[in-house]
PDB file of C-alpha atoms and ligand atoms in Angstrom:
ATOM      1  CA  UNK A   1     179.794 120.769  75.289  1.00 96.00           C
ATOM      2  CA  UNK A   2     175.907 120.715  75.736  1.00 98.00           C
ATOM      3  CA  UNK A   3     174.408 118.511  72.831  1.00 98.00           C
ATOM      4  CA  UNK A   4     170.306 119.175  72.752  1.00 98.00           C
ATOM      5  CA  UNK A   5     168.300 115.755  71.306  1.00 98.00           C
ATOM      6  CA  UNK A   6     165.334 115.710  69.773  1.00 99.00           C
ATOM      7  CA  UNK A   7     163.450 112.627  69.772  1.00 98.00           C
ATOM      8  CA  UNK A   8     160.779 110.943  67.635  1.00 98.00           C
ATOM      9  CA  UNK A   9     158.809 114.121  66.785  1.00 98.00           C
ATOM     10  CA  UNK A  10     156.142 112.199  65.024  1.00 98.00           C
ATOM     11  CA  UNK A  11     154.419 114.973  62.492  1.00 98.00           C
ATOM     12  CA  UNK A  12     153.993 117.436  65.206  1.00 98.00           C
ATOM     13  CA  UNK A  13     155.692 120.613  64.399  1.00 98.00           C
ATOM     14  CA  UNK A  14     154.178 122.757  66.594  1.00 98.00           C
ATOM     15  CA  UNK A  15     155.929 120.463  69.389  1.00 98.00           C
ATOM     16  CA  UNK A  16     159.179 120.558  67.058  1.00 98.00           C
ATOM     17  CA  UNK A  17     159.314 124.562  67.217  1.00 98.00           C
ATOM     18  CA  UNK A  18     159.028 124.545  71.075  1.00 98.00           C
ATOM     19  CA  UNK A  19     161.470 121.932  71.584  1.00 98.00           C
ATOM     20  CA  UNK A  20     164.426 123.544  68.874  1.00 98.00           C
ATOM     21  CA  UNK A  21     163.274 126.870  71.050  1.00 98.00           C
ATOM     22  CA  UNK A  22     164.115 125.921  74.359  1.00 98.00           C
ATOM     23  CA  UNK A  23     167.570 123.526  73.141  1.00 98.00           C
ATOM     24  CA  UNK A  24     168.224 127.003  71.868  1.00 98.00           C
ATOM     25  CA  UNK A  25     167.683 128.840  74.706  1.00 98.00           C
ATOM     26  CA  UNK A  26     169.630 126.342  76.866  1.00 98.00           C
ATOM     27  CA  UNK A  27     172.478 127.050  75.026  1.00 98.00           C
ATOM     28  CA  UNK A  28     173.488 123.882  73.529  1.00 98.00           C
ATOM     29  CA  UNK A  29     176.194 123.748  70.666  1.00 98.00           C
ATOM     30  CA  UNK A  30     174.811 121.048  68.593  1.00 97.00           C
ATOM     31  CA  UNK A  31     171.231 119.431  67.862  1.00 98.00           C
ATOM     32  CA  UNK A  32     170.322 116.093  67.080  1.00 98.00           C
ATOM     33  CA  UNK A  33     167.450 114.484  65.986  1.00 98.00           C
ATOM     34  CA  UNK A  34     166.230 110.424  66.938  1.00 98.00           C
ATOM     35  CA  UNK A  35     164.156 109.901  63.708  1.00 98.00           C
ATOM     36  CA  UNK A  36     160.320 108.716  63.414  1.00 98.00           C
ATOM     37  CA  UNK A  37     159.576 112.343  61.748  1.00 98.00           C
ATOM     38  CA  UNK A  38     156.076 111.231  60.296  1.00 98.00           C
ATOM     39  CA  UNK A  39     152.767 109.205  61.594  1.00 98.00           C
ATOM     40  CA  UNK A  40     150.342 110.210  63.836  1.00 98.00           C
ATOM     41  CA  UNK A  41     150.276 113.735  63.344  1.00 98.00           C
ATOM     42  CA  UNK A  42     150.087 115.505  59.927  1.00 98.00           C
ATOM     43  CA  UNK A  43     152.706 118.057  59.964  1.00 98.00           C
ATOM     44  CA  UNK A  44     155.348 115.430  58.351  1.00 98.00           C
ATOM     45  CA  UNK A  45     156.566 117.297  55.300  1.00 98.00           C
ATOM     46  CA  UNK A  46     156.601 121.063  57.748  1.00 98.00           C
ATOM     47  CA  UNK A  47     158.839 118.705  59.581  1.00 98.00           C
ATOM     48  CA  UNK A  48     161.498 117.371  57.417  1.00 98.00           C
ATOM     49  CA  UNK A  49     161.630 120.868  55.794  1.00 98.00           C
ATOM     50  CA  UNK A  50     162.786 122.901  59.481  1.00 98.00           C
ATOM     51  CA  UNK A  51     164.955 120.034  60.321  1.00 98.00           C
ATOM     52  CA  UNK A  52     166.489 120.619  57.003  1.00 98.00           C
ATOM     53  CA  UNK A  53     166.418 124.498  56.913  1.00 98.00           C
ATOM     54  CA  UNK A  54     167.780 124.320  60.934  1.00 98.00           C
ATOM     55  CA  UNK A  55     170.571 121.923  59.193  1.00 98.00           C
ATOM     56  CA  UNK A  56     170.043 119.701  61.971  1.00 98.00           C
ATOM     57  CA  UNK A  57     171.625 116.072  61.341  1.00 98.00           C
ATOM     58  CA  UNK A  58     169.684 112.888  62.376  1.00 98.00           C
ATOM     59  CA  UNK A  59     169.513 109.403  62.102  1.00 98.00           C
ATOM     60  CA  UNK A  60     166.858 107.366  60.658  1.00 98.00           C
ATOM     61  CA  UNK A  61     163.825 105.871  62.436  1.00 98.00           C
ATOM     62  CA  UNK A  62     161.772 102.722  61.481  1.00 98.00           C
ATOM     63  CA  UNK A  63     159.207 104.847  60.498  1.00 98.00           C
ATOM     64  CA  UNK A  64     161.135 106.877  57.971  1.00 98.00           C
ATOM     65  CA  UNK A  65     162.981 103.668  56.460  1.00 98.00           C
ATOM     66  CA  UNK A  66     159.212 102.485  55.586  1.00 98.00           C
ATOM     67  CA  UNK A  67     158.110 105.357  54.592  1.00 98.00           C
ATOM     68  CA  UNK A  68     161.278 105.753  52.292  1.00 97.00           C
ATOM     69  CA  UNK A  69     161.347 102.712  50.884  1.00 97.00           C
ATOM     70  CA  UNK A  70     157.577 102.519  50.240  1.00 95.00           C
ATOM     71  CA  UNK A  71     157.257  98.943  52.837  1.00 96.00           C
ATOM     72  CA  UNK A  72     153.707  97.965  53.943  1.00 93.00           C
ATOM     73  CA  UNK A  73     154.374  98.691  57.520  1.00 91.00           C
ATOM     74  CA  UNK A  74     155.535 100.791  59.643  1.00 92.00           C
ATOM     75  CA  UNK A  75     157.409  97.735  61.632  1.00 89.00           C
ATOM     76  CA  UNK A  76     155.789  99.131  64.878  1.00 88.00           C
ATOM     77  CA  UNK A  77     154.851  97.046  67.661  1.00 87.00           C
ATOM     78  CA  UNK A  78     150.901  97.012  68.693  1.00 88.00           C
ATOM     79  CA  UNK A  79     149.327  95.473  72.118  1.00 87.00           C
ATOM     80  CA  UNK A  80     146.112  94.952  70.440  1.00 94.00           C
ATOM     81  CA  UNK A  81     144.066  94.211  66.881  1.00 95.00           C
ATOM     82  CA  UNK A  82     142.461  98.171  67.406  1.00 96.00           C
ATOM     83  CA  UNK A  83     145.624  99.769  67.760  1.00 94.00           C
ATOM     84  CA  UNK A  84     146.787  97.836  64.468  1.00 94.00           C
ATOM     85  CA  UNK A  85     144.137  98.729  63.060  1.00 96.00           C
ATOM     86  CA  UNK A  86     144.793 102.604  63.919  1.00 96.00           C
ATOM     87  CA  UNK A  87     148.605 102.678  63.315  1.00 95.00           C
ATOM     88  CA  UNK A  88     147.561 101.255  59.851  1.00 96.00           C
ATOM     89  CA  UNK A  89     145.647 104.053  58.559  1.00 97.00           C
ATOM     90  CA  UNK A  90     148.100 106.486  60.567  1.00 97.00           C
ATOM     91  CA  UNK A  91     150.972 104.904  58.299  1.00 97.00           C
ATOM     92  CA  UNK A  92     149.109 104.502  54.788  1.00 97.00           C
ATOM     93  CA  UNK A  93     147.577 108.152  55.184  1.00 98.00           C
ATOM     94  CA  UNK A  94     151.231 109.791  56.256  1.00 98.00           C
ATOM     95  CA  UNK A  95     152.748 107.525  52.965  1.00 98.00           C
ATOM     96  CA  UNK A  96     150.336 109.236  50.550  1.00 98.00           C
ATOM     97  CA  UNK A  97     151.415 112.813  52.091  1.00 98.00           C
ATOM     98  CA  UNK A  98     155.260 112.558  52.111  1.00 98.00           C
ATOM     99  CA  UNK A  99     156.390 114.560  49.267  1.00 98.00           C
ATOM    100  CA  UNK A 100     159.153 113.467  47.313  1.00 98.00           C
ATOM    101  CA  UNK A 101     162.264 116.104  48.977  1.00 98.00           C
ATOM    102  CA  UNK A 102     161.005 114.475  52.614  1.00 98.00           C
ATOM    103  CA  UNK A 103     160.662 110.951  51.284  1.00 98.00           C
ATOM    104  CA  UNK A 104     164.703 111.154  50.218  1.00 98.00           C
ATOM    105  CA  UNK A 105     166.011 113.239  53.168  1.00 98.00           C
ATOM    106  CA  UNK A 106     164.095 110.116  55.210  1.00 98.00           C
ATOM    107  CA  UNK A 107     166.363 107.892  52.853  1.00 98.00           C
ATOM    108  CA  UNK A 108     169.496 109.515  53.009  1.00 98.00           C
ATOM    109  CA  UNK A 109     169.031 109.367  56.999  1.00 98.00           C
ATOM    110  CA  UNK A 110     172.013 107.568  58.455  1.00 98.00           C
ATOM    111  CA  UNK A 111     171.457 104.318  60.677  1.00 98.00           C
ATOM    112  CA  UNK A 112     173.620 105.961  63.481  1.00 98.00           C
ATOM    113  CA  UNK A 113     175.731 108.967  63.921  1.00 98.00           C
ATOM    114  CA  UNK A 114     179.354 108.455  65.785  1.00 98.00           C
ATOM    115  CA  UNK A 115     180.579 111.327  67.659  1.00 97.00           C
ATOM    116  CA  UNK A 116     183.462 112.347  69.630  1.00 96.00           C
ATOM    117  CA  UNK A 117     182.907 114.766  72.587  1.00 94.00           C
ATOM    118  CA  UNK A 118     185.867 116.412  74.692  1.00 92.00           C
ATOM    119  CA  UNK A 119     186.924 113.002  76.216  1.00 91.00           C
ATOM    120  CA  UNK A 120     183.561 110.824  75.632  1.00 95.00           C
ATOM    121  CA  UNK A 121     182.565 108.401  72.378  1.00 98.00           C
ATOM    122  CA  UNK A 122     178.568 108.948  71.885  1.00 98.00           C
ATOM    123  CA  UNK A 123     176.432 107.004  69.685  1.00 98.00           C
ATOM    124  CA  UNK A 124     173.378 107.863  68.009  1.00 98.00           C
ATOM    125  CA  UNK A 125     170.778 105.739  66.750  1.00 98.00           C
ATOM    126  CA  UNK A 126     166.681 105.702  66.965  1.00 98.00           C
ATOM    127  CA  UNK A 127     165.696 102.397  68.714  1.00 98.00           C
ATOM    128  CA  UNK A 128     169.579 100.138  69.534  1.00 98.00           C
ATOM    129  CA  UNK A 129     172.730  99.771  67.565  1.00 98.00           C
ATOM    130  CA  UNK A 130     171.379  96.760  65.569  1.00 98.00           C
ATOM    131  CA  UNK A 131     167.896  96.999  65.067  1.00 97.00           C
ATOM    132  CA  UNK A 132     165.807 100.325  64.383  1.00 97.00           C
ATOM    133  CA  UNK A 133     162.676  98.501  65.743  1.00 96.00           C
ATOM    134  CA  UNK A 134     163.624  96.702  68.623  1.00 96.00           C
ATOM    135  CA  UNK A 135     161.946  98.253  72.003  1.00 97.00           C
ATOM    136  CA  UNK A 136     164.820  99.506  74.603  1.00 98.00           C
ATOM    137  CA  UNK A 137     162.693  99.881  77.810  1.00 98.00           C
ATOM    138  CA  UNK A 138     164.664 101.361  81.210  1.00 98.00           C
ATOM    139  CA  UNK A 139     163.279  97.578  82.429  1.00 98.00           C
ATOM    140  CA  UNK A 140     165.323  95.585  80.179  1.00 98.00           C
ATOM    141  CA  UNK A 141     167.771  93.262  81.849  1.00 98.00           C
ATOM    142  CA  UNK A 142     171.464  94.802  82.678  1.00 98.00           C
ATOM    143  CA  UNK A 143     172.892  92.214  80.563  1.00 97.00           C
ATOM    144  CA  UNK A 144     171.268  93.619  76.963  1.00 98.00           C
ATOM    145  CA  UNK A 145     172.544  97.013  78.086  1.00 98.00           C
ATOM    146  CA  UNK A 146     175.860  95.866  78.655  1.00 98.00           C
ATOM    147  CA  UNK A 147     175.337  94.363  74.928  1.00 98.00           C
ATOM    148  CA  UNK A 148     174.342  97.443  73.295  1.00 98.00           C
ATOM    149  CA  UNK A 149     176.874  99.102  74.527  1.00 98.00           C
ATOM    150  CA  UNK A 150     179.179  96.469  72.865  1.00 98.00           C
ATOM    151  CA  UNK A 151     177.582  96.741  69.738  1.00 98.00           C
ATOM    152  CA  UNK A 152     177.773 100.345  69.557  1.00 98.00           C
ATOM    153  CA  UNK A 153     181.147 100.297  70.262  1.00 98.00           C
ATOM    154  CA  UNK A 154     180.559 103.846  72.519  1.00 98.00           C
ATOM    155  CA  UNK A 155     180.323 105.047  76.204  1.00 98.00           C
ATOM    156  CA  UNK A 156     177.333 107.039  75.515  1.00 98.00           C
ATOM    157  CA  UNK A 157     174.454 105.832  74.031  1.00 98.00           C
ATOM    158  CA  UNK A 158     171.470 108.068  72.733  1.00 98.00           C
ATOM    159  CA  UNK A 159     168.292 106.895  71.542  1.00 98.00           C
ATOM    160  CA  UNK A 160     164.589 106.661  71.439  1.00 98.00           C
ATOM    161  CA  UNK A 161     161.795 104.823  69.529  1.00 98.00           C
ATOM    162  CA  UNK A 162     159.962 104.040  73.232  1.00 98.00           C
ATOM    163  CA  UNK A 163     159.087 107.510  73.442  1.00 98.00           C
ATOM    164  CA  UNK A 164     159.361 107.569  77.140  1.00 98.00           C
ATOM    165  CA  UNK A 165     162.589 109.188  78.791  1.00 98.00           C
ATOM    166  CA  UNK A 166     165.222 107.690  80.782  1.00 98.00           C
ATOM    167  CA  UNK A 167     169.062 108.105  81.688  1.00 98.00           C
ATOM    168  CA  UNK A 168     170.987 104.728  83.452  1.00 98.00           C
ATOM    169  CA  UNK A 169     174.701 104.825  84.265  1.00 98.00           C
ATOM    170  CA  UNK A 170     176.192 100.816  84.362  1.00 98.00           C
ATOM    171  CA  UNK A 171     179.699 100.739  84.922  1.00 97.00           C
ATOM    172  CA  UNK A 172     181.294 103.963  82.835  1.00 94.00           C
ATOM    173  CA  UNK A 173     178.413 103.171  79.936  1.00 98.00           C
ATOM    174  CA  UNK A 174     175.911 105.871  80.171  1.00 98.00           C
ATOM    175  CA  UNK A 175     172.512 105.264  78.463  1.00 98.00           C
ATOM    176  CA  UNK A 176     169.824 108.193  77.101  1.00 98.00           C
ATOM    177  CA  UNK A 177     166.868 107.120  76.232  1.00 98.00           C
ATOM    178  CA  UNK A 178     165.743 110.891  74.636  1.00 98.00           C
ATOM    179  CA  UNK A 179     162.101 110.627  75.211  1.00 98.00           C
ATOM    180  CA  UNK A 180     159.983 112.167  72.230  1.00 98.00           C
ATOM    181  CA  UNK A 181     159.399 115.823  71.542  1.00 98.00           C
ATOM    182  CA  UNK A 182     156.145 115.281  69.205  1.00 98.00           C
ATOM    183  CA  UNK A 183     153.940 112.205  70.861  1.00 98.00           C
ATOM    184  CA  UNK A 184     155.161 111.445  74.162  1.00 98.00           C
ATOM    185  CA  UNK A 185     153.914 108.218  76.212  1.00 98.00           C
ATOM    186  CA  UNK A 186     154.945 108.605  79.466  1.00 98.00           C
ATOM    187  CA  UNK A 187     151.478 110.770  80.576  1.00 98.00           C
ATOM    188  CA  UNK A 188     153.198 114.259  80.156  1.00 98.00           C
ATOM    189  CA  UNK A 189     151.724 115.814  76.813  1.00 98.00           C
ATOM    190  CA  UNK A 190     154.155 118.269  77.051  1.00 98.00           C
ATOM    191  CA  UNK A 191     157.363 118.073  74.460  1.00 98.00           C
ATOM    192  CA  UNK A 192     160.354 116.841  75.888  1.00 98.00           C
ATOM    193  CA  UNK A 193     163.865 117.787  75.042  1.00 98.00           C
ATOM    194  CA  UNK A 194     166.985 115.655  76.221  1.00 98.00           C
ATOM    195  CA  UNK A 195     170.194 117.833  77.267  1.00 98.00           C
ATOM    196  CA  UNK A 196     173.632 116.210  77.207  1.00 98.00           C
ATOM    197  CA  UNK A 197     176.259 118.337  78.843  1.00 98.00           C
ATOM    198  CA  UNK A 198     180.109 116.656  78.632  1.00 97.00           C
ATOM    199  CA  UNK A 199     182.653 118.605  80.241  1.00 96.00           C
ATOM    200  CA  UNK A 200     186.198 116.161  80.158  1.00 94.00           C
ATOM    201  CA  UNK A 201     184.926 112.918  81.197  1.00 94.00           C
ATOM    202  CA  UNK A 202     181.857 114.202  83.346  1.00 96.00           C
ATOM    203  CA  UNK A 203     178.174 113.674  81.618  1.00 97.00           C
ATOM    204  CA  UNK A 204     175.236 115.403  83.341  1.00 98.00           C
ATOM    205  CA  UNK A 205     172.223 114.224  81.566  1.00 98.00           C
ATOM    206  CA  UNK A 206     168.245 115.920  82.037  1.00 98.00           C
ATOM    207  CA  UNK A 207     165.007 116.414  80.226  1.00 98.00           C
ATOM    208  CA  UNK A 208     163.486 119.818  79.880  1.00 98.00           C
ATOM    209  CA  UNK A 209     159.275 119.244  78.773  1.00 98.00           C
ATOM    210  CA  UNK A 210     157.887 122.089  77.786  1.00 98.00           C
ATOM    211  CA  UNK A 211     154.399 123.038  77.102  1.00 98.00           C
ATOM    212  CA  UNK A 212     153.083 123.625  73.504  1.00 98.00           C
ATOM    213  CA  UNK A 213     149.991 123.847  71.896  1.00 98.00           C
ATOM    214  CA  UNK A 214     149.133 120.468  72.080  1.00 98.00           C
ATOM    215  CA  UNK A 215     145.231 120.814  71.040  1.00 98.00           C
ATOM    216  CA  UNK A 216     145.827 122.678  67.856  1.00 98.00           C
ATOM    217  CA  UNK A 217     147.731 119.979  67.018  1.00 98.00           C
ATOM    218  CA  UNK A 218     145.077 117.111  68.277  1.00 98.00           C
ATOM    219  CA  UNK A 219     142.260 119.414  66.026  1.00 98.00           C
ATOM    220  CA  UNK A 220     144.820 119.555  63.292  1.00 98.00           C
ATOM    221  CA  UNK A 221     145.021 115.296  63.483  1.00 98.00           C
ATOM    222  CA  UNK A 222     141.223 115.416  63.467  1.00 98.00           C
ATOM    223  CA  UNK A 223     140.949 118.175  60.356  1.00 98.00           C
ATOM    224  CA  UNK A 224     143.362 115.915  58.411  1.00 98.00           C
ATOM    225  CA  UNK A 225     141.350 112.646  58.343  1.00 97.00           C
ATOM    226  CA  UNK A 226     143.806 110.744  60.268  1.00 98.00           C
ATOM    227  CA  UNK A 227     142.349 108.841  63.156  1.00 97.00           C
ATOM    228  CA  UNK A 228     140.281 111.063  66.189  1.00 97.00           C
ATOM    229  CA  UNK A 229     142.331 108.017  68.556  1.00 97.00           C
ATOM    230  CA  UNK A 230     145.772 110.301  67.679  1.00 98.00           C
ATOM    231  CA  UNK A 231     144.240 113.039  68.932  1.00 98.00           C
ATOM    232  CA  UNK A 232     143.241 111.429  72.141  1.00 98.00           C
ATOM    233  CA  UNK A 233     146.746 109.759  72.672  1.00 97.00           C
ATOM    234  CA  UNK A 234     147.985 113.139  71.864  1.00 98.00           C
ATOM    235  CA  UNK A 235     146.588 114.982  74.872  1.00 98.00           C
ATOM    236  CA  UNK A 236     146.663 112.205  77.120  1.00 98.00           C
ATOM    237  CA  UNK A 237     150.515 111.321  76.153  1.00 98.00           C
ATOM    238  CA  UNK A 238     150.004 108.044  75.832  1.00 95.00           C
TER     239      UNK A 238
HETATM  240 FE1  FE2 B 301     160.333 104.440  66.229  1.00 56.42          FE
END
């Protein structure tokens, strides 16, 4: 069964369209989405509603629990006082634009989705089985994955939050880190899509990016009085 995943898309529907698209045209049976539907981008509500009309199930990302639940932050992590700063104003301007149908589909996002595939136990969740914040970089030590993978109680794990892609196999766990379809980091603008294909016990795992119209979307960030940086990070994928 090939499962498409659609990671933190991030207000960008123009990204979102291009990435259901090609899951579509790669045949996959089921789609999934990572959470993190709002910030940086505008499109937040045009989101929610085609994940909804697509009945595509999700879990929920940091961002959407604070949106949600009306919290002061957006419990992001920030390397400096400017990108604070930015992610501030990205947060407080995307809380005063949810309406109220996206605010409670964001609520009634599950934490994590369980699945069972052929002869495989998948977990979904947006950032790690405990914590919808907590950054799951490729670098981390062998050791967290392997306790993870205990926590999720599953031999596939799918997830995002670090918008930047990767698949590791340790011992017969196999982790997806889905990348993000609408603000990707890893210096490809382009949206990404994550394919899982299980046939019996075999899991073949790869990223599709695809090429959207990433500067109506930047000129869109800029038209809507969020910050000109979003734009920037937008086309430089960073
Ligand atoms: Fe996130």
């Amino acid at each position: 069964m090939k499962i498409g995943i659609l990671g933190d898309i991030h207000g960008n529907i123009e990204a979102l369209k291009t990435a259901y698209q090609t899951a579509v045209e790669e045949g996959v049976e089921r789609i999934y989405h990572l959470g993190d539907l709002g910030g940086y981008a505008p499109f937040v509500n045009e989101v929610a509603e085609f994940l909804i009309e697509k009945n595509i199930e999700g879990v929920q990302g940091n961002y959407d629990e604070a949106i949600a639940y009306d919290k002061t932050h957006c419990g992001c992590k920030y390397e400096d006082d400017f990108q604070a700063k930015m992610a501030q104003l990205s947060f407080d301007w995307t809380k005063r634009a949810v309406n109220e149908k996206t605010k409670n589909y964001m609520k009634n996002l599950p934490f994590s989705i369980s699945l069972q595939v052929e002869e495989r136990k998948i977990k979904i969740f947006h950032a790690t089985p405990i914590k919808n914040n907590l950054y799951w970089y490729e670098e981390r030590e062998e050791k967290f994955y392997l306790l993870m993978a205990q926590k999720a109680e599953a031999e596939i794990m799918i997830y995002g939050h670090t918008h930047i892609p990767y698949f590791k196999k340790i011992k017969d766990f196999y982790f997806i880190n889905a990348g993000s379809v609408g603000k990707p980091k890893d210096g490809d603008p382009r949206t990404c899509i994550c394919i899982v294909d299980i046939k019996r016990k075999d899991v073949n795992v790869s990223f599709i990016r695809k090429s959207y119209d990433v500067k109506k979307v930047a000129n869109a960030i800029i038209e809507s009085g969020l910050p000109e940086y979003f734009a920037e990070r937008l086309i430089l994928a960073k």
